[in-house]
Amino acid sequence: DVKVTQSSRYLVKRTGEKVFLECVQDMDHENMFWYRQDPGLGLRLIYFSYDVKMKEKGDIPEGYSVSREKKERFSLILESASTNQTSMYLCASRQTLAGAEETQYFGPGTRLLVL
Amino acid sequence: SQQGEEDPQALSIQEGENATMNCSYKTSINNLQWYRQNSGRGLVHLILIRSNEREKHSGRLRVTLDTSKKSSSLLITASRAADTASYFCATDAHFGNEKLTFGTGTRLTIIP
């Protein structure tokens, strides 16, 4: 079974702090994704990566950056956390980008509270 | 913007009844997928239907797709308390950059 893990289930940070959210997958998937989930808004894509050191902006990249130094690891960085970044963050991985028939596998999520 | 819109936003039914959720989308798609999310957890893939398919079954799940109306439905038959969760549709756009776009979800509650 594919396993996607996220470094923390819950995080509490202060405004202005730098925040790192880590995601690791164990199935050698090329593609990895970061979403945030907010009530009434569903899942919104922040960034995705289709290869090591490659990244593309999603729908809401502002205030975030990402890093993919190794195939299995995709990090989401909040350079200076703000209260409007309080949310549930979900990481996902997927085998192929083109072809469009592959399932996305999700991690358990990190609930971030910015005070 | 959200590609998929689920309807209803929330649904409560008695255990043993059937639950139907609908999804509408805006652009041409390669496929449509349904995911389930238990409270406070990640999403789990349930079923995928391709744009050239009209109906698909998996256990107690039945999915239909009407590309002319740009809509899909998910039917869960003989519901169980363990089916309580949020259900999301996700579309893979035909001429997009091939990322999944998720709807806002339907919150399903099964009353024992």
mmCIF file of C-alpha atoms in Angstrom, chain A residues 33-97:
data_model
loop_
_atom_site.group_PDB
_atom_site.id
_atom_site.type_symbol
_atom_site.label_atom_id
_atom_site.label_comp_id
_atom_site.label_asym_id
_atom_site.label_seq_id
_atom_site.Cartn_x
_atom_site.Cartn_y
_atom_site.Cartn_z
ATOM 1 C CA PHE A 33 0.926 18.009 -4.241
ATOM 2 C CA TRP A 34 0.138 20.377 -1.392
ATOM 3 C CA TYR A 35 -3.458 21.438 -0.744
ATOM 4 C CA ARG A 36 -5.135 23.452 1.911
ATOM 5 C CA GLN A 37 -8.653 22.657 3.025
ATOM 6 C CA ASP A 38 -11.006 25.221 4.517
ATOM 7 C CA PRO A 39 -14.701 24.898 5.404
ATOM 8 C CA GLY A 40 -16.924 25.740 2.471
ATOM 9 C CA LEU A 41 -13.980 26.042 0.076
ATOM 10 C CA GLY A 42 -12.999 22.423 -0.388
ATOM 11 C CA LEU A 43 -9.430 21.552 -1.337
ATOM 12 C CA ARG A 44 -7.355 24.189 -3.065
ATOM 13 C CA LEU A 45 -4.037 23.395 -4.682
ATOM 14 C CA ILE A 46 -1.085 25.421 -3.409
ATOM 15 C CA TYR A 47 1.853 23.902 -5.295
ATOM 16 C CA PHE A 48 2.745 20.689 -7.025
ATOM 17 C CA SER A 49 5.918 19.024 -8.177
ATOM 18 C CA TYR A 50 6.366 16.576 -11.042
ATOM 19 C CA ASP A 51 10.028 15.784 -10.445
ATOM 20 C CA VAL A 52 12.914 16.485 -8.117
ATOM 21 C CA LYS A 53 13.660 20.214 -7.975
ATOM 22 C CA MET A 54 10.666 20.925 -10.243
ATOM 23 C CA LYS A 55 7.628 22.797 -9.023
ATOM 24 C CA GLU A 56 4.578 24.539 -10.360
ATOM 25 C CA LYS A 57 2.204 26.978 -8.768
ATOM 26 C CA GLY A 58 -1.302 25.839 -8.054
ATOM 27 C CA ASP A 59 -4.337 28.004 -7.527
ATOM 28 C CA ILE A 60 -3.238 29.767 -4.321
ATOM 29 C CA PRO A 61 0.576 29.909 -4.112
ATOM 30 C CA GLU A 62 0.824 33.339 -2.491
ATOM 31 C CA GLY A 63 2.541 33.245 0.887
ATOM 32 C CA TYR A 64 3.932 29.745 0.314
ATOM 33 C CA SER A 65 7.009 28.149 -1.193
ATOM 34 C CA VAL A 66 8.013 24.517 -1.675
ATOM 35 C CA SER A 67 11.103 22.378 -1.857
ATOM 36 C CA ARG A 68 11.664 19.003 -3.510
ATOM 37 C CA GLU A 69 15.278 17.950 -3.057
ATOM 38 C CA LYS A 70 14.534 14.228 -3.007
ATOM 39 C CA LYS A 71 11.888 12.311 -4.891
ATOM 40 C CA GLU A 72 10.160 11.022 -1.778
ATOM 41 C CA ARG A 73 9.996 14.320 0.110
ATOM 42 C CA PHE A 74 8.008 17.478 -0.630
ATOM 43 C CA SER A 75 8.129 20.361 1.818
ATOM 44 C CA LEU A 76 5.745 23.282 2.135
ATOM 45 C CA ILE A 77 7.193 26.465 3.610
ATOM 46 C CA LEU A 78 5.361 29.403 5.068
ATOM 47 C CA GLU A 79 8.024 32.115 5.050
ATOM 48 C CA SER A 80 6.165 34.329 7.513
ATOM 49 C CA ALA A 81 3.037 32.729 8.880
ATOM 50 C CA SER A 82 -0.125 34.782 9.046
ATOM 51 C CA THR A 83 -3.438 34.104 10.743
ATOM 52 C CA ASN A 84 -5.176 33.592 7.387
ATOM 53 C CA GLN A 85 -2.939 30.580 6.839
ATOM 54 C CA THR A 86 -4.656 28.744 9.668
ATOM 55 C CA SER A 87 -5.983 25.703 7.874
ATOM 56 C CA MET A 88 -5.778 21.971 7.277
ATOM 57 C CA TYR A 89 -2.882 21.131 4.962
ATOM 58 C CA LEU A 90 -2.993 17.952 2.924
ATOM 59 C CA CYS A 91 -0.170 16.387 0.975
ATOM 60 C CA ALA A 92 -0.772 13.921 -1.859
ATOM 61 C CA SER A 93 1.244 11.898 -4.327
ATOM 62 C CA ARG A 94 0.447 10.344 -7.680
ATOM 63 C CA GLN A 95 2.243 8.054 -10.095
ATOM 64 C CA THR A 96 1.851 9.924 -13.382
ATOM 65 C CA LEU A 97 0.812 13.379 -14.429
#
